[in-house]
Short mmCIF file of C-alpha atoms and ligand atoms in Angstrom, two decimals:
data_model
loop_
_atom_site.label_atom_id
_atom_site.label_comp_id
_atom_site.label_asym_id
_atom_site.label_seq_id
_atom_site.Cartn_x
_atom_site.Cartn_y
_atom_site.Cartn_z
CA MET A 1 -128.39 180.82 -66.19
CA LYS A 2 -125.95 183.69 -66.51
CA LYS A 3 -122.52 182.36 -67.40
CA ILE A 4 -119.50 183.15 -65.26
CA ASP A 5 -116.33 184.78 -66.62
CA MET A 6 -113.32 182.60 -65.89
CA ALA A 7 -110.57 184.23 -67.98
CA ASP A 8 -109.93 187.58 -69.68
CA ASP A 9 -110.05 186.04 -73.16
CA GLY A 10 -113.73 185.09 -72.91
CA LEU A 11 -113.72 181.65 -71.24
CA GLN A 12 -116.99 181.25 -69.39
CA PHE A 13 -118.36 178.45 -67.19
CA SER A 14 -121.91 177.71 -66.18
CA PRO A 15 -122.50 178.65 -62.50
CA LEU A 16 -122.99 174.95 -61.71
CA ILE A 17 -120.74 172.27 -63.16
CA GLN A 18 -121.66 168.65 -63.80
CA GLY A 19 -119.14 166.23 -62.29
CA TYR A 20 -118.45 162.87 -63.86
CA TRP A 21 -116.29 161.13 -61.24
CA ARG A 22 -119.06 158.66 -60.34
CA GLN A 23 -120.14 158.12 -63.96
CA MET A 24 -119.15 154.43 -64.24
CA ALA A 25 -121.30 153.67 -61.16
CA TRP A 26 -124.30 155.15 -62.97
CA ASN A 27 -124.24 152.18 -65.36
CA MET A 28 -125.62 154.23 -68.25
CA SER A 29 -125.60 153.18 -71.87
CA PRO A 30 -124.05 155.74 -74.27
CA GLN A 31 -127.61 156.73 -75.27
CA ALA A 32 -128.70 157.21 -71.64
CA LEU A 33 -125.58 159.25 -70.93
CA LEU A 34 -126.23 161.37 -74.01
CA THR A 35 -129.76 162.04 -72.74
CA PHE A 36 -128.37 163.09 -69.36
CA ILE A 37 -125.85 165.45 -71.02
CA GLU A 38 -128.66 166.96 -73.13
CA GLN A 39 -130.83 167.37 -70.04
CA HIS A 40 -128.21 169.27 -68.05
CA LEU A 41 -127.33 171.37 -71.12
CA GLU A 42 -131.00 172.24 -71.37
CA LEU A 43 -130.86 173.46 -67.76
CA GLY A 44 -127.87 175.65 -68.65
CA ILE A 45 -125.13 173.43 -67.19
CA THR A 46 -122.54 173.55 -69.95
CA THR A 47 -119.33 172.88 -68.00
CA VAL A 48 -118.34 169.27 -67.27
CA ASP A 49 -115.67 168.05 -64.87
CA HIS A 50 -113.57 164.97 -65.61
CA ALA A 51 -110.14 163.51 -64.84
CA ASP A 52 -107.99 161.06 -66.75
CA ILE A 53 -108.20 158.56 -63.87
CA TYR A 54 -111.96 158.72 -63.20
CA GLY A 55 -113.64 155.32 -63.21
CA ASP A 56 -110.25 153.61 -63.41
CA HIS A 57 -109.49 155.53 -66.60
CA GLN A 58 -112.83 154.64 -68.18
CA CYS A 59 -115.01 157.74 -67.63
CA GLU A 60 -113.55 159.99 -70.31
CA ALA A 61 -113.88 157.34 -73.02
CA ALA A 62 -117.43 156.42 -71.97
CA PHE A 63 -118.37 160.12 -72.05
CA GLY A 64 -116.72 160.44 -75.46
CA LYS A 65 -118.79 157.50 -76.74
CA ALA A 66 -121.96 159.33 -75.73
CA LEU A 67 -120.74 162.56 -77.36
CA ALA A 68 -119.94 160.69 -80.56
CA LEU A 69 -123.67 159.97 -80.93
CA SER A 70 -124.24 163.73 -81.29
CA PRO A 71 -120.92 165.38 -82.24
CA SER A 72 -122.34 168.91 -82.37
CA LEU A 73 -122.74 168.80 -78.57
CA ARG A 74 -118.97 169.14 -78.11
CA ASP A 75 -119.03 172.83 -78.92
CA GLN A 76 -121.81 173.46 -76.41
CA LEU A 77 -119.62 172.15 -73.58
CA GLU A 78 -116.63 173.43 -71.65
CA ILE A 79 -114.63 170.27 -70.95
CA VAL A 80 -112.43 170.38 -67.85
CA THR A 81 -110.17 167.43 -67.20
CA LYS A 82 -107.20 166.69 -64.98
CA ALA A 83 -103.84 164.96 -65.05
CA ASP A 84 -100.93 163.96 -62.81
CA ILE A 85 -102.30 161.08 -60.72
CA ARG A 86 -100.79 157.78 -61.83
CA ILE A 87 -102.37 154.58 -60.57
CA PRO A 88 -101.46 150.93 -61.18
CA SER A 89 -104.39 150.45 -63.58
CA SER A 90 -103.20 153.37 -65.71
CA PRO A 91 -103.06 152.51 -69.42
CA ILE A 92 -100.18 154.95 -69.93
CA GLY A 93 -96.94 153.62 -68.47
CA GLN A 94 -97.15 150.86 -65.87
CA VAL A 95 -96.66 151.94 -62.26
CA ARG A 96 -96.69 149.81 -59.12
CA THR A 97 -97.41 152.53 -56.57
CA ALA A 98 -99.95 155.30 -57.02
CA HIS A 99 -98.21 158.66 -57.18
CA TYR A 100 -98.32 162.15 -58.68
CA ASP A 101 -96.37 163.06 -61.81
CA THR A 102 -96.22 166.57 -63.23
CA SER A 103 -93.38 165.81 -65.63
CA ALA A 104 -93.87 167.34 -69.07
CA ALA A 105 -93.86 163.89 -70.68
CA HIS A 106 -96.64 162.58 -68.44
CA LEU A 107 -98.81 165.68 -68.79
CA ARG A 108 -98.46 165.57 -72.60
CA GLU A 109 -99.30 161.87 -72.77
CA SER A 110 -102.32 162.30 -70.52
CA VAL A 111 -103.65 165.20 -72.63
CA GLU A 112 -103.21 163.18 -75.85
CA ASN A 113 -105.24 160.37 -74.31
CA SER A 114 -107.97 162.71 -73.08
CA LEU A 115 -108.30 164.25 -76.55
CA LYS A 116 -108.73 160.80 -78.07
CA HIS A 117 -111.27 159.77 -75.43
CA PHE A 118 -113.43 162.86 -75.91
CA HIS A 119 -113.12 162.78 -79.76
CA THR A 120 -112.06 166.40 -79.70
CA ASP A 121 -109.09 168.47 -80.84
CA HIS A 122 -108.96 170.62 -77.69
CA LEU A 123 -109.59 170.59 -73.97
CA ASP A 124 -111.08 173.80 -72.62
CA VAL A 125 -109.25 173.45 -69.31
CA LEU A 126 -106.55 171.17 -67.93
CA LEU A 127 -106.05 171.03 -64.16
CA ILE A 128 -103.13 169.57 -62.23
CA HIS A 129 -105.19 167.11 -60.16
CA ARG A 130 -103.14 167.01 -56.95
CA PRO A 131 -99.98 168.79 -55.84
CA ASP A 132 -96.86 166.81 -56.80
CA PHE A 133 -94.05 167.21 -54.26
CA LEU A 134 -91.63 166.83 -57.16
CA MET A 135 -93.30 169.53 -59.28
CA ASN A 136 -90.77 171.63 -61.19
CA ALA A 137 -92.78 174.79 -61.85
CA ASP A 138 -90.56 175.84 -64.78
CA GLU A 139 -91.09 172.48 -66.48
CA VAL A 140 -94.87 172.59 -65.96
CA ALA A 141 -94.98 176.18 -67.24
CA ARG A 142 -93.07 175.23 -70.41
CA GLU A 143 -95.43 172.29 -71.02
CA PHE A 144 -98.52 174.45 -70.45
CA GLU A 145 -97.17 176.94 -73.00
CA SER A 146 -96.46 174.19 -75.50
CA LEU A 147 -99.94 172.65 -75.06
CA LYS A 148 -101.49 176.09 -75.50
CA GLN A 149 -99.43 176.91 -78.61
CA SER A 150 -100.46 173.60 -80.18
CA GLY A 151 -104.13 174.47 -79.55
CA LYS A 152 -104.65 171.25 -77.58
CA VAL A 153 -105.43 172.96 -74.25
CA ARG A 154 -106.90 176.45 -74.00
CA HIS A 155 -106.65 177.19 -70.26
CA PHE A 156 -104.97 175.79 -67.16
CA GLY A 157 -105.69 175.51 -63.47
CA VAL A 158 -104.97 173.38 -60.43
CA SER A 159 -106.82 171.27 -57.91
CA ASN A 160 -106.23 170.66 -54.20
CA PHE A 161 -103.33 173.15 -54.20
CA THR A 162 -102.33 175.08 -51.08
CA PRO A 163 -101.96 178.84 -51.50
CA SER A 164 -98.15 178.55 -51.66
CA GLN A 165 -98.27 175.77 -54.27
CA PHE A 166 -100.66 177.94 -56.30
CA GLU A 167 -98.35 180.97 -56.01
CA LEU A 168 -95.33 178.92 -57.01
CA LEU A 169 -96.86 177.69 -60.25
CA GLN A 170 -98.50 181.04 -61.02
CA SER A 171 -95.13 182.80 -60.62
CA ARG A 172 -93.81 180.95 -63.69
CA LEU A 173 -96.86 181.50 -65.94
CA ASP A 174 -97.79 184.41 -68.20
CA ASP A 175 -101.50 183.50 -68.11
CA ALA A 176 -103.49 183.38 -64.89
CA LEU A 177 -104.44 179.97 -63.52
CA ILE A 178 -108.20 179.98 -63.98
CA THR A 179 -109.19 178.02 -60.86
CA ASN A 180 -108.17 175.92 -57.89
CA GLN A 181 -110.65 173.04 -57.59
CA VAL A 182 -111.02 172.21 -53.90
CA GLU A 183 -113.25 170.36 -51.46
CA PHE A 184 -115.64 172.54 -49.45
CA ASN A 185 -118.80 171.51 -47.65
CA PRO A 186 -120.26 171.85 -44.14
CA VAL A 187 -118.37 168.73 -43.02
CA ASN A 188 -114.98 169.88 -44.36
CA MET A 189 -114.42 173.63 -44.04
CA GLY A 190 -110.60 173.49 -44.20
CA VAL A 191 -110.32 175.98 -47.09
CA LEU A 192 -111.93 178.65 -44.89
CA GLU A 193 -109.13 178.35 -42.39
CA ASP A 194 -105.96 177.49 -44.34
CA GLY A 195 -105.88 180.66 -46.45
CA THR A 196 -107.10 178.99 -49.68
CA PHE A 197 -110.26 181.08 -50.08
CA ASP A 198 -108.52 184.28 -48.89
CA GLN A 199 -105.82 183.89 -51.53
CA LEU A 200 -108.30 183.06 -54.32
CA GLN A 201 -110.48 186.05 -53.41
CA MET A 202 -107.36 188.24 -53.40
CA HIS A 203 -106.52 187.12 -56.96
CA ARG A 204 -110.22 187.07 -58.06
CA VAL A 205 -109.82 183.40 -59.01
CA LYS A 206 -113.07 181.44 -58.71
CA PRO A 207 -112.71 178.01 -57.12
CA MET A 208 -114.54 174.96 -58.44
CA ILE A 209 -115.97 173.10 -55.43
CA TRP A 210 -115.95 169.30 -55.21
CA SER A 211 -118.07 167.12 -52.90
CA CYS A 212 -120.39 170.02 -52.00
CA LEU A 213 -122.70 167.50 -50.32
CA ALA A 214 -119.78 165.72 -48.59
CA GLY A 215 -120.30 162.77 -50.93
CA GLY A 216 -123.77 162.19 -49.43
CA ALA A 217 -122.48 161.92 -45.82
CA ILE A 218 -124.87 164.57 -44.48
CA PHE A 219 -127.87 162.54 -45.68
CA ALA A 220 -126.49 159.38 -44.07
CA LYS A 221 -126.21 161.10 -40.62
CA GLU A 222 -123.71 158.55 -39.29
CA THR A 223 -121.82 160.92 -36.97
CA ALA A 224 -122.83 163.45 -34.32
CA GLN A 225 -121.58 166.22 -36.64
CA THR A 226 -123.65 165.13 -39.65
CA GLN A 227 -126.71 164.64 -37.42
CA ARG A 228 -126.33 168.23 -36.10
CA LEU A 229 -125.84 169.50 -39.64
CA TYR A 230 -128.83 167.60 -41.00
CA ASP A 231 -131.12 169.04 -38.30
CA THR A 232 -129.87 172.61 -38.75
CA LEU A 233 -130.01 172.44 -42.55
CA ALA A 234 -133.55 171.03 -42.40
CA THR A 235 -134.68 173.88 -40.11
CA ILE A 236 -133.14 176.49 -42.40
CA GLY A 237 -134.75 174.74 -45.37
CA GLU A 238 -138.12 175.27 -43.66
CA GLU A 239 -137.29 178.95 -43.03
CA LEU A 240 -136.55 179.33 -46.75
CA GLY A 241 -139.98 178.05 -47.66
CA GLY A 242 -139.51 174.29 -47.57
CA VAL A 243 -136.43 173.73 -49.72
CA GLY A 244 -134.27 170.59 -49.47
CA ILE A 245 -131.13 170.38 -47.37
CA ASP A 246 -129.05 169.88 -50.53
CA GLN A 247 -130.38 173.25 -51.73
CA VAL A 248 -129.49 174.89 -48.40
CA ILE A 249 -125.95 173.52 -48.72
CA PHE A 250 -125.56 174.92 -52.26
CA ALA A 251 -126.85 178.32 -51.02
CA TRP A 252 -124.37 178.14 -48.10
CA ILE A 253 -121.49 177.50 -50.52
CA LEU A 254 -122.65 180.16 -52.99
CA LYS A 255 -122.74 182.79 -50.23
CA MET A 256 -118.91 182.76 -50.11
CA PRO A 257 -117.52 186.02 -51.53
CA VAL A 258 -114.85 184.05 -53.40
CA ASN A 259 -117.54 183.22 -56.03
CA PRO A 260 -117.34 179.42 -55.93
CA LEU A 261 -118.67 177.15 -58.68
CA PRO A 262 -120.25 173.99 -57.22
CA ILE A 263 -119.63 170.71 -59.07
CA LEU A 264 -122.62 168.36 -58.91
CA GLY A 265 -122.03 164.68 -58.22
CA THR A 266 -125.48 163.27 -58.90
CA SER A 267 -126.88 161.68 -62.04
CA ASN A 268 -130.44 162.22 -60.83
CA ILE A 269 -131.83 164.96 -63.06
CA GLU A 270 -134.42 165.99 -60.44
CA ARG A 271 -131.56 166.62 -57.98
CA VAL A 272 -129.75 168.58 -60.70
CA LYS A 273 -132.88 170.73 -61.13
CA ASP A 274 -133.03 171.29 -57.35
CA ALA A 275 -129.43 172.51 -57.46
CA VAL A 276 -130.30 174.94 -60.26
CA ASN A 277 -133.20 176.28 -58.18
CA ALA A 278 -130.82 176.79 -55.25
CA LEU A 279 -129.02 179.47 -57.28
CA SER A 280 -131.82 181.89 -56.39
CA LEU A 281 -131.72 181.22 -52.62
CA THR A 282 -130.06 183.69 -50.27
CA LEU A 283 -129.03 182.86 -46.72
CA THR A 284 -128.67 185.56 -44.08
CA HIS A 285 -125.30 185.99 -42.38
CA GLU A 286 -126.83 184.39 -39.28
CA GLN A 287 -128.17 181.35 -41.19
CA TRP A 288 -124.72 180.86 -42.75
CA TYR A 289 -123.10 180.92 -39.29
CA ARG A 290 -125.70 178.55 -37.80
CA ILE A 291 -124.45 175.94 -40.26
CA TRP A 292 -120.83 176.74 -39.29
CA VAL A 293 -121.77 176.32 -35.62
CA ALA A 294 -123.54 173.01 -36.35
CA SER A 295 -120.43 171.78 -38.13
CA LYS A 296 -118.05 172.75 -35.33
CA GLY A 297 -120.31 171.74 -32.46
CA HIS A 298 -119.55 175.06 -30.71
CA GLY A 299 -120.20 178.75 -31.18
CA VAL A 300 -117.84 181.36 -32.66
CA PRO A 301 -115.01 182.36 -30.31
P1 NAP B 1 -121.41 165.26 -53.84
O1 NAP B 1 -122.55 166.04 -54.38
O2 NAP B 1 -120.82 165.68 -52.54
O3 NAP B 1 -121.81 163.73 -53.65
C1 NAP B 1 -122.61 163.07 -54.59
C2 NAP B 1 -123.23 161.89 -53.88
O4 NAP B 1 -124.23 162.41 -52.99
C3 NAP B 1 -123.90 160.94 -54.84
O5 NAP B 1 -123.66 159.62 -54.41
C4 NAP B 1 -125.35 161.32 -54.71
O6 NAP B 1 -126.23 160.22 -54.92
C5 NAP B 1 -125.45 161.76 -53.28
N1 NAP B 1 -126.56 162.72 -53.15
C6 NAP B 1 -126.71 163.88 -53.81
N2 NAP B 1 -127.88 164.47 -53.46
C7 NAP B 1 -128.45 163.67 -52.58
C8 NAP B 1 -129.66 163.74 -51.85
N3 NAP B 1 -130.50 164.78 -51.98
N4 NAP B 1 -129.95 162.72 -50.99
C9 NAP B 1 -129.10 161.69 -50.86
N5 NAP B 1 -127.92 161.56 -51.53
C10 NAP B 1 -127.60 162.54 -52.38
O7 NAP B 1 -120.31 165.28 -54.98
P2 NAP B 1 -119.13 164.25 -55.39
O8 NAP B 1 -119.71 163.26 -56.34
O9 NAP B 1 -118.40 163.74 -54.20
O10 NAP B 1 -118.18 165.23 -56.19
C11 NAP B 1 -118.70 166.00 -57.29
C12 NAP B 1 -117.68 166.10 -58.38
O11 NAP B 1 -116.51 166.76 -57.88
C13 NAP B 1 -117.16 164.78 -58.95
O12 NAP B 1 -118.02 164.22 -59.92
C14 NAP B 1 -115.86 165.22 -59.58
O13 NAP B 1 -116.13 165.80 -60.85
C15 NAP B 1 -115.38 166.30 -58.62
N6 NAP B 1 -114.35 165.80 -57.66
C16 NAP B 1 -113.09 166.32 -57.74
C17 NAP B 1 -112.12 165.90 -56.85
C18 NAP B 1 -110.73 166.48 -56.95
O14 NAP B 1 -109.82 165.99 -56.27
N7 NAP B 1 -110.53 167.50 -57.76
C19 NAP B 1 -112.40 164.93 -55.85
C20 NAP B 1 -113.72 164.44 -55.79
C21 NAP B 1 -114.69 164.88 -56.69
P3 NAP B 1 -127.16 160.14 -56.26
O15 NAP B 1 -126.22 159.91 -57.41
O16 NAP B 1 -128.05 158.99 -55.95
O17 NAP B 1 -127.90 161.43 -56.36
#
């Protein structure tokens, strides 16, 4: 798989990213997790997506335990993790109400914890997980600079930011934010309409895409919309030579000119392989719009 340039200084991601949000539900031993990491590395998936809070703050450490069994793997990976969501189960500073915190002190503490969990001296990328209404962009910019100078974090980005929130933070930074990680799938197409993709394409910033398969909702077909989508995706899958609807969805996402990078949510290596094979699929303009129409339940205006 050809790697994707993410920053001028040479940072590259794999075109598909392995997500680890659901990792604790996979119930894998450190050895089984290590095998899974080796398998996706073998397929060319070198970028991994984490967050400090995943699995009630347990995912990073469990991943680190697996990495510790084969320490040389660390340098084959680009580790992305996130900070700013504080939840009552957080091990760093007790809180009663879940909230967002982009204060310098919290970001620094979260990074220190992530480094310990992963048994590493640097994070490749730190993302602000969700927009904090109390974000002071100057304070965040100073903390990013300090984390970069110390060598603890090499690059920065955001997640779930609106275009104006992105512009605000970017206006205070010397380095470009490397991504905005957002939800995009045939069930939730909000980023097509709220200016998010337009702004990222304008700045040539490649979004990381979460819940590409709508968390599995399209397979469950529990609503009229997901039933319509399932049927349309299955028909297009036939037209493409009998590929799975998950593969059609990845091809639909990858057709976006903003150059998105899908994050995979599965731990099933066969499904990971299917996603890799979807990289070579190309939808026509009309096929792309048939999925849009199935999502909306009406034609284009
Ligand atoms: P997803 O791919 O939309 O959903 C994964 C779920 O779909 C899994 O339960 C999986 O089950 C199921 N699935 C996949 N292929 C299937 C198939 N062919 N048939 C039936 N079910 C299928 O992705 P996600 O897990 O919601 O999100 C992916 C990653 O995005 C996360 O790991 C995390 O890294 C990131 N994320 C970020 C944010 C954010 O706010 N920045 C939010 C959510 C997620 P199996 O495991 O059985 O395959």
